[in-house]
mmCIF file of C-alpha atoms and ligand atoms in Angstrom:
data_model
loop_
_atom_site.group_PDB
_atom_site.id
_atom_site.type_symbol
_atom_site.label_atom_id
_atom_site.label_comp_id
_atom_site.label_asym_id
_atom_site.label_seq_id
_atom_site.Cartn_x
_atom_site.Cartn_y
_atom_site.Cartn_z
ATOM 1 C CA MET A 1 13.520 -1.437 -27.385
ATOM 2 C CA THR A 2 13.110 1.296 -24.782
ATOM 3 C CA GLN A 3 9.903 1.234 -22.741
ATOM 4 C CA GLU A 4 8.688 4.751 -22.043
ATOM 5 C CA TYR A 5 6.493 5.528 -19.084
ATOM 6 C CA ARG A 6 4.735 8.698 -18.007
ATOM 7 C CA ILE A 7 4.676 8.933 -14.222
ATOM 8 C CA THR A 8 2.577 11.447 -12.293
ATOM 9 C CA LEU A 9 4.289 12.519 -9.082
ATOM 10 C CA LEU A 10 2.194 13.758 -6.164
ATOM 11 C CA PRO A 11 4.613 14.945 -3.469
ATOM 12 C CA GLY A 12 1.785 16.313 -1.281
ATOM 13 C CA ASP A 13 2.538 17.695 2.171
ATOM 14 C CA GLY A 14 4.915 17.477 5.124
ATOM 15 C CA ILE A 15 7.850 15.176 4.429
ATOM 16 C CA GLY A 16 6.284 14.312 1.038
ATOM 17 C CA PRO A 17 8.519 16.506 -1.160
ATOM 18 C CA GLU A 18 11.698 15.340 0.647
ATOM 19 C CA ILE A 19 11.035 11.624 0.263
ATOM 20 C CA MET A 20 9.677 12.041 -3.277
ATOM 21 C CA ALA A 21 12.926 13.738 -4.375
ATOM 22 C CA VAL A 22 14.852 10.642 -3.251
ATOM 23 C CA ALA A 23 12.478 8.270 -5.067
ATOM 24 C CA VAL A 24 12.748 10.255 -8.299
ATOM 25 C CA ASP A 25 16.566 10.179 -8.176
ATOM 26 C CA VAL A 26 16.418 6.440 -7.594
ATOM 27 C CA LEU A 27 14.048 5.913 -10.537
ATOM 28 C CA LYS A 28 16.232 8.013 -12.844
ATOM 29 C CA THR A 29 19.288 5.999 -11.821
ATOM 30 C CA VAL A 30 17.489 2.707 -12.352
ATOM 31 C CA ALA A 31 16.376 3.810 -15.817
ATOM 32 C CA ALA A 32 19.957 4.706 -16.734
ATOM 33 C CA LEU A 33 21.249 1.373 -15.421
ATOM 34 C CA GLN A 34 18.556 -0.709 -17.136
ATOM 35 C CA GLY A 35 19.093 1.013 -20.457
ATOM 36 C CA ASN A 36 15.673 -0.124 -21.732
ATOM 37 C CA LEU A 37 13.498 2.130 -19.569
ATOM 38 C CA SER A 38 12.699 5.814 -19.675
ATOM 39 C CA PHE A 39 10.451 7.911 -17.468
ATOM 40 C CA THR A 40 8.719 11.206 -18.132
ATOM 41 C CA PHE A 41 7.760 12.746 -14.807
ATOM 42 C CA GLN A 42 4.911 15.219 -14.395
ATOM 43 C CA GLU A 43 4.154 16.749 -11.018
ATOM 44 C CA ALA A 44 0.684 17.627 -9.732
ATOM 45 C CA LEU A 45 -0.890 19.112 -6.612
ATOM 46 C CA VAL A 46 -2.841 17.164 -4.025
ATOM 47 C CA GLY A 47 -3.752 17.530 -0.347
ATOM 48 C CA GLY A 48 -2.902 20.616 1.666
ATOM 49 C CA ALA A 49 -0.485 21.844 -0.995
ATOM 50 C CA ALA A 50 -3.392 21.914 -3.465
ATOM 51 C CA VAL A 51 -5.692 23.639 -0.960
ATOM 52 C CA ASP A 52 -3.105 26.378 -0.495
ATOM 53 C CA ALA A 53 -2.464 26.795 -4.220
ATOM 54 C CA VAL A 54 -5.925 26.453 -5.766
ATOM 55 C CA GLY A 55 -8.413 26.134 -2.881
ATOM 56 C CA GLN A 56 -9.273 22.431 -3.194
ATOM 57 C CA PRO A 57 -7.501 19.207 -2.209
ATOM 58 C CA LEU A 58 -7.924 17.415 -5.546
ATOM 59 C CA PRO A 59 -7.927 19.782 -8.532
ATOM 60 C CA GLU A 60 -9.478 18.393 -11.720
ATOM 61 C CA GLU A 61 -6.158 18.999 -13.463
ATOM 62 C CA THR A 62 -4.457 16.601 -11.049
ATOM 63 C CA LEU A 63 -6.980 13.853 -11.699
ATOM 64 C CA ASP A 64 -6.609 14.392 -15.458
ATOM 65 C CA LYS A 65 -2.833 14.134 -15.246
ATOM 66 C CA CYS A 66 -3.106 10.954 -13.164
ATOM 67 C CA ARG A 67 -5.552 9.368 -15.599
ATOM 68 C CA ASN A 68 -3.240 10.204 -18.483
ATOM 69 C CA SER A 69 -0.227 8.465 -17.032
ATOM 70 C CA ASP A 70 1.058 4.918 -16.707
ATOM 71 C CA ALA A 71 1.371 5.093 -12.920
ATOM 72 C CA VAL A 72 0.948 7.537 -10.059
ATOM 73 C CA LEU A 73 3.524 7.865 -7.294
ATOM 74 C CA LEU A 74 2.168 9.616 -4.200
ATOM 75 C CA ALA A 75 4.128 10.628 -1.090
ATOM 76 C CA ALA A 76 1.723 11.744 1.673
ATOM 77 C CA ILE A 77 -0.864 14.364 2.449
ATOM 78 C CA GLY A 78 -2.137 16.190 5.511
ATOM 79 C CA GLY A 79 -0.918 18.310 8.381
ATOM 80 C CA TYR A 80 -2.028 20.339 11.397
ATOM 81 C CA LYS A 81 -2.439 23.434 9.236
ATOM 82 C CA TRP A 82 -5.443 21.988 7.402
ATOM 83 C CA ASP A 83 -7.012 19.993 10.255
ATOM 84 C CA ALA A 84 -9.672 22.608 11.061
ATOM 85 C CA LEU A 85 -10.968 22.956 7.480
ATOM 86 C CA PRO A 86 -14.432 21.636 6.579
ATOM 87 C CA ARG A 87 -14.393 17.991 5.436
ATOM 88 C CA GLU A 88 -14.636 18.771 1.705
ATOM 89 C CA LEU A 89 -11.469 20.855 1.913
ATOM 90 C CA ARG A 90 -9.446 18.460 4.050
ATOM 91 C CA PRO A 91 -6.346 16.903 2.430
ATOM 92 C CA GLU A 92 -7.710 13.395 3.228
ATOM 93 C CA THR A 93 -10.743 14.152 1.043
ATOM 94 C CA GLY A 94 -8.313 14.679 -1.835
ATOM 95 C CA LEU A 95 -6.791 11.264 -1.268
ATOM 96 C CA LEU A 96 -10.179 9.526 -1.120
ATOM 97 C CA GLY A 97 -11.200 11.377 -4.295
ATOM 98 C CA LEU A 98 -8.052 10.198 -6.010
ATOM 99 C CA ARG A 99 -8.707 6.549 -5.109
ATOM 100 C CA ALA A 100 -12.321 6.838 -6.248
ATOM 101 C CA GLY A 101 -11.446 8.822 -9.398
ATOM 102 C CA LEU A 102 -8.942 6.199 -10.505
ATOM 103 C CA GLU A 103 -11.331 3.366 -9.514
ATOM 104 C CA LEU A 104 -8.713 1.671 -7.389
ATOM 105 C CA PHE A 105 -10.450 -1.370 -5.944
ATOM 106 C CA ALA A 106 -7.422 -3.417 -4.891
ATOM 107 C CA ASN A 107 -4.976 -2.445 -2.188
ATOM 108 C CA LEU A 108 -1.722 -4.381 -1.928
ATOM 109 C CA ARG A 109 0.335 -4.111 1.237
ATOM 110 C CA PRO A 110 3.455 -6.197 1.657
ATOM 111 C CA ALA A 111 5.006 -6.946 5.021
ATOM 112 C CA GLN A 112 8.534 -8.158 4.782
ATOM 113 C CA ILE A 113 10.961 -8.546 7.638
ATOM 114 C CA VAL A 114 14.240 -6.824 6.940
ATOM 115 C CA PRO A 115 16.793 -8.917 8.876
ATOM 116 C CA GLN A 116 18.716 -5.793 9.948
ATOM 117 C CA LEU A 117 15.575 -4.308 11.536
ATOM 118 C CA ILE A 118 14.253 -7.439 13.176
ATOM 119 C CA ASN A 119 14.494 -5.918 16.648
ATOM 120 C CA ALA A 120 12.122 -3.097 15.664
ATOM 121 C CA SER A 121 9.231 -5.583 15.889
ATOM 122 C CA SER A 122 7.392 -6.221 19.120
ATOM 123 C CA LEU A 123 7.334 -9.945 18.301
ATOM 124 C CA LYS A 124 10.115 -12.434 18.985
ATOM 125 C CA PRO A 125 12.764 -12.643 16.224
ATOM 126 C CA GLU A 126 12.222 -16.392 15.797
ATOM 127 C CA VAL A 127 8.513 -15.800 15.098
ATOM 128 C CA ILE A 128 9.012 -13.124 12.455
ATOM 129 C CA SER A 129 12.371 -13.961 10.921
ATOM 130 C CA GLY A 130 11.745 -14.657 7.227
ATOM 131 C CA VAL A 131 8.216 -13.207 7.098
ATOM 132 C CA ASP A 132 7.380 -12.077 3.582
ATOM 133 C CA LEU A 133 3.668 -11.687 2.953
ATOM 134 C CA MET A 134 1.238 -9.579 0.962
ATOM 135 C CA VAL A 135 -2.257 -8.509 1.985
ATOM 136 C CA VAL A 136 -4.605 -7.872 -0.943
ATOM 137 C CA ARG A 137 -7.544 -5.859 0.404
ATOM 138 C CA GLU A 138 -10.735 -4.989 -1.474
ATOM 139 C CA LEU A 139 -10.933 -1.205 -1.260
ATOM 140 C CA THR A 140 -14.148 0.142 -2.753
ATOM 141 C CA GLY A 141 -16.882 -2.249 -1.581
ATOM 142 C CA GLY A 142 -18.031 -4.076 1.533
ATOM 143 C CA ILE A 143 -19.340 -2.497 4.693
ATOM 144 C CA TYR A 144 -17.577 0.869 4.242
ATOM 145 C CA PHE A 145 -19.676 1.606 1.168
ATOM 146 C CA GLY A 146 -22.727 -0.684 1.552
ATOM 147 C CA LYS A 147 -26.224 0.796 1.573
ATOM 148 C CA PRO A 148 -28.511 1.253 3.427
ATOM 149 C CA ARG A 149 -26.562 2.809 6.270
ATOM 150 C CA GLY A 150 -27.293 5.329 8.961
ATOM 151 C CA ILE A 151 -28.510 6.061 12.462
ATOM 152 C CA PHE A 152 -32.224 6.203 13.171
ATOM 153 C CA ALA A 153 -34.436 6.714 16.198
ATOM 154 C CA THR A 154 -36.402 3.669 17.297
ATOM 155 C CA GLU A 155 -39.913 3.616 18.734
ATOM 156 C CA THR A 156 -38.481 3.168 22.218
ATOM 157 C CA GLY A 157 -36.542 6.416 21.852
ATOM 158 C CA GLU A 158 -33.195 4.674 21.458
ATOM 159 C CA GLN A 159 -30.913 5.395 18.527
ATOM 160 C CA ARG A 160 -29.841 2.535 16.266
ATOM 161 C CA GLY A 161 -26.857 2.628 13.936
ATOM 162 C CA PHE A 162 -26.463 0.223 11.045
ATOM 163 C CA ASN A 163 -24.341 -0.560 8.001
ATOM 164 C CA THR A 164 -24.575 -3.087 5.215
ATOM 165 C CA MET A 165 -21.862 -5.524 4.255
ATOM 166 C CA ALA A 166 -22.449 -6.516 0.657
ATOM 167 C CA TYR A 167 -20.384 -7.905 -2.203
ATOM 168 C CA SER A 168 -21.539 -8.887 -5.657
ATOM 169 C CA ASP A 169 -20.102 -11.694 -7.799
ATOM 170 C CA SER A 170 -18.225 -9.262 -10.027
ATOM 171 C CA GLU A 171 -16.684 -7.357 -7.122
ATOM 172 C CA ILE A 172 -15.393 -10.591 -5.583
ATOM 173 C CA ASP A 173 -14.141 -11.934 -8.898
ATOM 174 C CA ARG A 174 -12.130 -8.832 -9.797
ATOM 175 C CA ILE A 175 -10.318 -8.650 -6.443
ATOM 176 C CA GLY A 176 -9.908 -12.430 -6.571
ATOM 177 C CA ARG A 177 -8.172 -12.155 -9.940
ATOM 178 C CA VAL A 178 -5.776 -9.495 -8.651
ATOM 179 C CA ALA A 179 -4.985 -11.748 -5.696
ATOM 180 C CA PHE A 180 -4.379 -14.884 -7.777
ATOM 181 C CA GLU A 181 -2.188 -12.892 -10.190
ATOM 182 C CA THR A 182 -0.280 -11.406 -7.250
ATOM 183 C CA ALA A 183 0.249 -14.851 -5.733
ATOM 184 C CA ARG A 184 1.584 -15.987 -9.107
ATOM 185 C CA LYS A 185 4.278 -13.302 -8.920
ATOM 186 C CA ARG A 186 5.212 -14.584 -5.464
ATOM 187 C CA SER A 187 5.173 -18.115 -3.954
ATOM 188 C CA ARG A 188 1.844 -19.217 -5.525
ATOM 189 C CA LYS A 189 0.084 -19.578 -2.179
ATOM 190 C CA LEU A 190 -3.153 -17.688 -1.577
ATOM 191 C CA CYS A 191 -5.177 -17.587 1.639
ATOM 192 C CA SER A 192 -8.670 -16.110 1.403
ATOM 193 C CA VAL A 193 -10.009 -14.653 4.661
ATOM 194 C CA ASP A 194 -13.707 -14.334 5.451
ATOM 195 C CA LYS A 195 -16.320 -15.051 8.107
ATOM 196 C CA ALA A 196 -18.295 -17.613 6.122
ATOM 197 C CA ASN A 197 -19.387 -19.472 9.268
ATOM 198 C CA VAL A 198 -21.570 -16.487 10.239
ATOM 199 C CA LEU A 199 -22.034 -14.107 7.278
ATOM 200 C CA GLU A 200 -23.862 -14.838 4.008
ATOM 201 C CA VAL A 201 -21.772 -12.206 2.240
ATOM 202 C CA SER A 202 -18.700 -14.194 3.271
ATOM 203 C CA GLN A 203 -20.245 -17.456 2.060
ATOM 204 C CA LEU A 204 -20.634 -15.893 -1.383
ATOM 205 C CA TRP A 205 -17.051 -14.584 -1.133
ATOM 206 C CA ARG A 206 -15.759 -18.090 -0.357
ATOM 207 C CA ASP A 207 -17.821 -19.717 -3.136
ATOM 208 C CA ARG A 208 -16.617 -17.245 -5.780
ATOM 209 C CA ILE A 209 -12.952 -17.379 -4.751
ATOM 210 C CA THR A 210 -13.116 -21.185 -4.755
ATOM 211 C CA ALA A 211 -14.712 -21.208 -8.232
ATOM 212 C CA LEU A 212 -12.076 -18.773 -9.498
ATOM 213 C CA SER A 213 -9.266 -21.039 -8.324
ATOM 214 C CA ALA A 214 -10.089 -23.387 -11.246
ATOM 215 C CA GLU A 215 -8.547 -20.729 -13.514
ATOM 216 C CA TYR A 216 -5.358 -20.704 -11.430
ATOM 217 C CA PRO A 217 -4.453 -24.389 -10.884
ATOM 218 C CA ASP A 218 -0.841 -23.402 -10.212
ATOM 219 C CA VAL A 219 -1.849 -21.370 -7.121
ATOM 220 C CA GLU A 220 -2.581 -23.235 -3.881
ATOM 221 C CA LEU A 221 -5.748 -21.793 -2.296
ATOM 222 C CA THR A 222 -6.678 -22.037 1.390
ATOM 223 C CA HIS A 223 -9.406 -20.327 3.447
ATOM 224 C CA LEU A 224 -9.381 -18.949 6.997
ATOM 225 C CA TYR A 225 -11.974 -17.265 9.170
ATOM 226 C CA VAL A 226 -10.910 -13.736 10.029
ATOM 227 C CA ASP A 227 -10.617 -14.310 13.773
ATOM 228 C CA ASN A 228 -8.288 -17.244 13.184
ATOM 229 C CA ALA A 229 -6.356 -15.276 10.551
ATOM 230 C CA ALA A 230 -5.707 -12.473 13.068
ATOM 231 C CA MET A 231 -4.421 -15.041 15.566
ATOM 232 C CA GLN A 232 -2.259 -16.827 13.011
ATOM 233 C CA LEU A 233 -0.717 -13.561 11.844
ATOM 234 C CA VAL A 234 0.795 -12.909 15.246
ATOM 235 C CA ARG A 235 1.305 -16.591 16.195
ATOM 236 C CA ALA A 236 2.970 -17.944 13.047
ATOM 237 C CA PRO A 237 3.086 -15.308 10.280
ATOM 238 C CA LYS A 238 5.562 -17.277 8.175
ATOM 239 C CA GLN A 239 2.763 -19.616 7.042
ATOM 240 C CA PHE A 240 1.345 -16.828 4.848
ATOM 241 C CA ASP A 241 2.338 -15.691 1.392
ATOM 242 C CA THR A 242 -0.586 -13.803 -0.219
ATOM 243 C CA ILE A 243 -3.784 -13.034 1.714
ATOM 244 C CA VAL A 244 -6.970 -11.790 0.024
ATOM 245 C CA THR A 245 -9.878 -10.337 1.955
ATOM 246 C CA GLY A 246 -12.680 -7.775 1.963
ATOM 247 C CA ASN A 247 -12.496 -4.120 2.927
ATOM 248 C CA LEU A 248 -13.192 -4.274 6.664
ATOM 249 C CA PHE A 249 -11.181 -7.407 7.425
ATOM 250 C CA GLY A 250 -8.381 -6.143 5.185
ATOM 251 C CA ASP A 251 -8.227 -2.809 6.963
ATOM 252 C CA ILE A 252 -7.498 -4.566 10.230
ATOM 253 C CA LEU A 253 -5.349 -7.445 8.987
ATOM 254 C CA SER A 254 -3.128 -5.211 6.849
ATOM 255 C CA ASP A 255 -2.313 -3.082 9.892
ATOM 256 C CA ILE A 256 -1.509 -6.182 11.947
ATOM 257 C CA ALA A 257 0.672 -7.491 9.127
ATOM 258 C CA ALA A 258 2.409 -4.127 8.753
ATOM 259 C CA MET A 259 3.233 -3.953 12.416
ATOM 260 C CA LEU A 260 4.932 -7.346 12.313
ATOM 261 C CA THR A 261 7.804 -5.343 10.855
ATOM 262 C CA GLY A 262 7.614 -2.622 13.501
ATOM 263 C CA SER A 263 8.831 0.256 11.334
ATOM 264 C CA ILE A 264 6.363 2.550 9.623
ATOM 265 C CA GLY A 265 9.030 4.355 7.596
ATOM 266 C CA MET A 266 9.691 1.130 5.669
ATOM 267 C CA LEU A 267 6.229 0.157 4.424
ATOM 268 C CA PRO A 268 5.095 0.672 0.809
ATOM 269 C CA SER A 269 1.663 0.033 -0.717
ATOM 270 C CA ALA A 270 -0.054 -0.199 -4.081
ATOM 271 C CA SER A 271 -3.653 0.429 -5.120
ATOM 272 C CA MET A 272 -4.793 -0.942 -8.457
ATOM 273 C CA GLY A 273 -7.844 -0.687 -10.686
ATOM 274 C CA ALA A 274 -9.168 -2.876 -13.490
ATOM 275 C CA SER A 275 -7.366 -0.797 -16.082
ATOM 276 C CA GLY A 276 -5.649 2.551 -15.981
ATOM 277 C CA PRO A 277 -2.805 3.596 -13.719
ATOM 278 C CA GLY A 278 -2.203 2.267 -10.229
ATOM 279 C CA LEU A 279 -1.379 4.454 -7.235
ATOM 280 C CA PHE A 280 1.775 3.696 -5.259
ATOM 281 C CA GLU A 281 2.419 5.275 -1.861
ATOM 282 C CA PRO A 282 3.997 4.705 1.525
ATOM 283 C CA VAL A 283 1.715 3.485 4.320
ATOM 284 C CA HIS A 284 2.848 6.304 6.614
ATOM 285 C CA GLY A 285 1.489 9.854 6.657
ATOM 286 C CA SER A 286 3.099 13.237 6.085
ATOM 287 C CA ALA A 287 4.917 13.260 9.468
ATOM 288 C CA PRO A 288 4.464 17.005 10.023
ATOM 289 C CA ASP A 289 6.488 16.751 13.259
ATOM 290 C CA ILE A 290 9.707 16.188 11.285
ATOM 291 C CA ALA A 291 8.854 17.894 7.970
ATOM 292 C CA GLY A 292 11.549 20.124 6.473
ATOM 293 C CA GLN A 293 14.234 18.838 8.858
ATOM 294 C CA ASP A 294 15.875 16.255 6.612
ATOM 295 C CA LYS A 295 15.021 13.538 9.131
ATOM 296 C CA ALA A 296 12.465 11.527 7.157
ATOM 297 C CA ASN A 297 13.037 7.931 6.186
ATOM 298 C CA PRO A 298 12.671 7.791 2.370
ATOM 299 C CA LEU A 299 12.727 3.978 2.160
ATOM 300 C CA ALA A 300 8.949 3.377 2.167
ATOM 301 C CA GLN A 301 8.686 5.868 -0.687
ATOM 302 C CA VAL A 302 11.518 4.228 -2.574
ATOM 303 C CA LEU A 303 9.993 0.776 -1.999
ATOM 304 C CA SER A 304 6.674 2.179 -3.285
ATOM 305 C CA ALA A 305 8.517 3.109 -6.474
ATOM 306 C CA ALA A 306 9.743 -0.519 -6.622
ATOM 307 C CA MET A 307 6.144 -1.735 -6.251
ATOM 308 C CA MET A 308 5.180 0.629 -9.063
ATOM 309 C CA LEU A 309 7.774 -1.022 -11.288
ATOM 310 C CA ARG A 310 6.768 -4.568 -10.323
ATOM 311 C CA TYR A 311 2.967 -4.356 -10.156
ATOM 312 C CA GLY A 312 2.146 -1.224 -12.147
ATOM 313 C CA LEU A 313 4.630 -1.379 -15.011
ATOM 314 C CA ASN A 314 5.593 -5.068 -15.020
ATOM 315 C CA GLN A 315 9.305 -4.331 -14.714
ATOM 316 C CA PRO A 316 10.395 -6.857 -12.079
ATOM 317 C CA GLU A 317 14.099 -6.572 -12.850
ATOM 318 C CA ALA A 318 14.119 -2.834 -12.186
ATOM 319 C CA ALA A 319 12.068 -3.412 -9.009
ATOM 320 C CA ASN A 320 14.616 -5.979 -7.827
ATOM 321 C CA ARG A 321 17.423 -3.482 -8.326
ATOM 322 C CA ILE A 322 15.743 -1.000 -5.997
ATOM 323 C CA GLU A 323 14.883 -3.597 -3.360
ATOM 324 C CA GLN A 324 18.453 -4.885 -3.408
ATOM 325 C CA ALA A 325 19.833 -1.353 -3.051
ATOM 326 C CA VAL A 326 17.658 -0.830 0.043
ATOM 327 C CA GLN A 327 18.983 -4.101 1.418
ATOM 328 C CA LYS A 328 22.565 -3.019 0.752
ATOM 329 C CA VAL A 329 22.334 0.333 2.536
ATOM 330 C CA LEU A 330 20.797 -1.357 5.559
ATOM 331 C CA GLU A 331 23.473 -4.050 5.504
ATOM 332 C CA ALA A 332 26.090 -1.297 5.423
ATOM 333 C CA GLY A 333 24.599 -0.012 8.687
ATOM 334 C CA TYR A 334 22.970 3.174 7.382
ATOM 335 C CA ARG A 335 19.763 4.224 9.121
ATOM 336 C CA THR A 336 17.471 7.198 9.368
ATOM 337 C CA ILE A 337 16.630 8.335 12.861
ATOM 338 C CA ASP A 338 13.360 6.376 13.095
ATOM 339 C CA ILE A 339 15.066 2.991 12.605
ATOM 340 C CA GLN A 340 18.410 3.658 14.259
ATOM 341 C CA SER A 341 19.916 1.250 16.777
ATOM 342 C CA PRO A 342 23.258 1.151 18.589
ATOM 343 C CA GLY A 343 26.218 0.769 16.262
ATOM 344 C CA THR A 344 24.463 2.088 13.141
ATOM 345 C CA THR A 345 25.215 5.262 11.183
ATOM 346 C CA VAL A 346 22.371 7.792 11.241
ATOM 347 C CA LEU A 347 21.811 9.714 8.008
ATOM 348 C CA GLY A 348 19.365 12.386 6.938
ATOM 349 C CA CYS A 349 16.814 11.819 4.189
ATOM 350 C CA GLN A 350 18.995 13.298 1.474
ATOM 351 C CA ALA A 351 22.165 11.436 2.494
ATOM 352 C CA MET A 352 20.193 8.182 2.635
ATOM 353 C CA GLY A 353 19.165 8.903 -0.953
ATOM 354 C CA GLU A 354 22.804 9.378 -1.947
ATOM 355 C CA GLU A 355 23.732 6.032 -0.365
ATOM 356 C CA LEU A 356 20.904 4.368 -2.290
ATOM 357 C CA ILE A 357 22.219 5.772 -5.566
ATOM 358 C CA ARG A 358 25.699 4.515 -4.670
ATOM 359 C CA ALA A 359 24.289 1.075 -3.808
ATOM 360 C CA LEU A 360 22.403 0.912 -7.104
ATOM 361 C CA GLY A 361 25.639 1.375 -8.992
ATOM 362 C CA THR A 362 27.455 -1.473 -7.228
HETATM 363 P P1 NAD B 1 2.319 9.758 10.311
HETATM 364 O O1 NAD B 1 2.515 8.443 9.663
HETATM 365 O O2 NAD B 1 2.484 10.947 9.468
HETATM 366 O O3 NAD B 1 3.346 9.889 11.553
HETATM 367 C C1 NAD B 1 3.337 9.005 12.680
HETATM 368 C C2 NAD B 1 4.717 9.049 13.345
HETATM 369 O O4 NAD B 1 5.646 8.313 12.523
HETATM 370 C C3 NAD B 1 5.308 10.451 13.487
HETATM 371 O O5 NAD B 1 6.044 10.533 14.686
HETATM 372 C C4 NAD B 1 6.234 10.586 12.301
HETATM 373 O O6 NAD B 1 7.317 11.475 12.533
HETATM 374 C C5 NAD B 1 6.699 9.160 12.101
HETATM 375 N N1 NAD B 1 6.949 8.885 10.679
HETATM 376 C C6 NAD B 1 6.033 8.652 9.718
HETATM 377 N N2 NAD B 1 6.635 8.470 8.539
HETATM 378 C C7 NAD B 1 7.945 8.591 8.760
HETATM 379 C C8 NAD B 1 9.087 8.522 7.916
HETATM 380 N N3 NAD B 1 8.991 8.289 6.605
HETATM 381 N N4 NAD B 1 10.292 8.723 8.472
HETATM 382 C C9 NAD B 1 10.424 8.948 9.772
HETATM 383 N N5 NAD B 1 9.394 9.026 10.633
HETATM 384 C C10 NAD B 1 8.163 8.852 10.117
HETATM 385 O O7 NAD B 1 0.880 9.722 10.990
HETATM 386 P P2 NAD B 1 0.080 10.863 11.789
HETATM 387 O O8 NAD B 1 1.038 11.647 12.636
HETATM 388 O O9 NAD B 1 -1.044 10.168 12.407
HETATM 389 O O10 NAD B 1 -0.508 11.811 10.660
HETATM 390 C C11 NAD B 1 0.121 12.998 10.193
HETATM 391 C C12 NAD B 1 -0.653 13.514 9.000
HETATM 392 O O11 NAD B 1 -0.551 12.559 7.947
HETATM 393 C C13 NAD B 1 -2.131 13.711 9.257
HETATM 394 O O12 NAD B 1 -2.539 14.893 8.631
HETATM 395 C C14 NAD B 1 -2.782 12.494 8.622
HETATM 396 O O13 NAD B 1 -4.080 12.745 8.194
HETATM 397 C C15 NAD B 1 -1.864 12.272 7.460
HETATM 398 N N6 NAD B 1 -1.856 10.904 6.949
HETATM 399 C C16 NAD B 1 -1.753 10.766 5.615
HETATM 400 C C17 NAD B 1 -1.677 9.508 5.045
HETATM 401 C C18 NAD B 1 -1.484 9.408 3.564
HETATM 402 O O14 NAD B 1 -1.115 10.369 2.927
HETATM 403 N N7 NAD B 1 -1.747 8.253 2.979
HETATM 404 C C19 NAD B 1 -1.693 8.365 5.860
HETATM 405 C C20 NAD B 1 -1.767 8.530 7.247
HETATM 406 C C21 NAD B 1 -1.846 9.821 7.789
#
């Protein structure tokens, strides 16, 4: 039986349309090869492109289309052109609105060392060789959203700024479930990161995650304090498989984990809600400095499409096909300019897409 999926495409700004075109070709090819998959694509406006067309970065129509689809594939938003606009009209506001509108509380960011690009990392090859980990970050709670917050004047005439780090049982449980399920799709090892030695909110986090582990006896659970986790990530990253943590710690640790690989043009991400479609996008931005020049690396976008298949649509076989095709083109020595090294063949964005299609067919 053929599985049909409606995918909303948000090409956005800068290099977005170029890398999205490659991902769509790859998805169409995968569907043809699988034989049991079919995609209906619908495009919508977001970011600067939406500001230019309709005067706001997240039109209601876009949100409606996203809600009425099985998954959302986003490229990137933003650019110098819109930097001076008031905050409500900035492309980034559109992206935040999208995450909020789709109630995406879980952010998944893998960091996997591609053997062919091992020298792109600032760490020693023997430390990072074989790294394959996933950071699951809580995205809509914690200190970034906690209330009360603000800056007030004290009696002594000083100003005092403050924020609130708070998590409720249900918020911890729902991100915990995503993390345990994610670990199940990987090596069944989950490390929960907190600061339970100092923070009550972290003590609750640790208690709830520990209680939840009874439902997942097949997943091995460990705990680390965030300062130690940061150290371990650069000291011995191979010890990790899946990491789950709150918003603030996850913001920092996911960037550390990403940079283990050293190449921003290679990093995909997924954001998921309790129900409804997930949002899949590269970690990088719209790279306005190289937009329209056929220089962009489309691989993070293509790997985001693979994450969409694996985590959003539960089609691991199709996801594997894409990941293997990426591996093959790199093994064949093809590179975009951002990841080139001596002895490799530099291709433009479009030509890299053509090589991917060729690799998929072999
Ligand atoms: P950026 O990620 O766009 O670019 C940083 C550097 O990496 C640039 O030199 C760029 O050319 C390069 N780069 C990024 N992606 C690449 C790719 N796929 N192939 C080759 N080179 C690539 O970050 P920035 O310059 O800080 O931001 C540019 C714009 O993107 C800003 O408007 C920012 O707000 C926006 N942005 C958007 C997102 C998003 O859509 N999720 C994320 C980050 C930044």
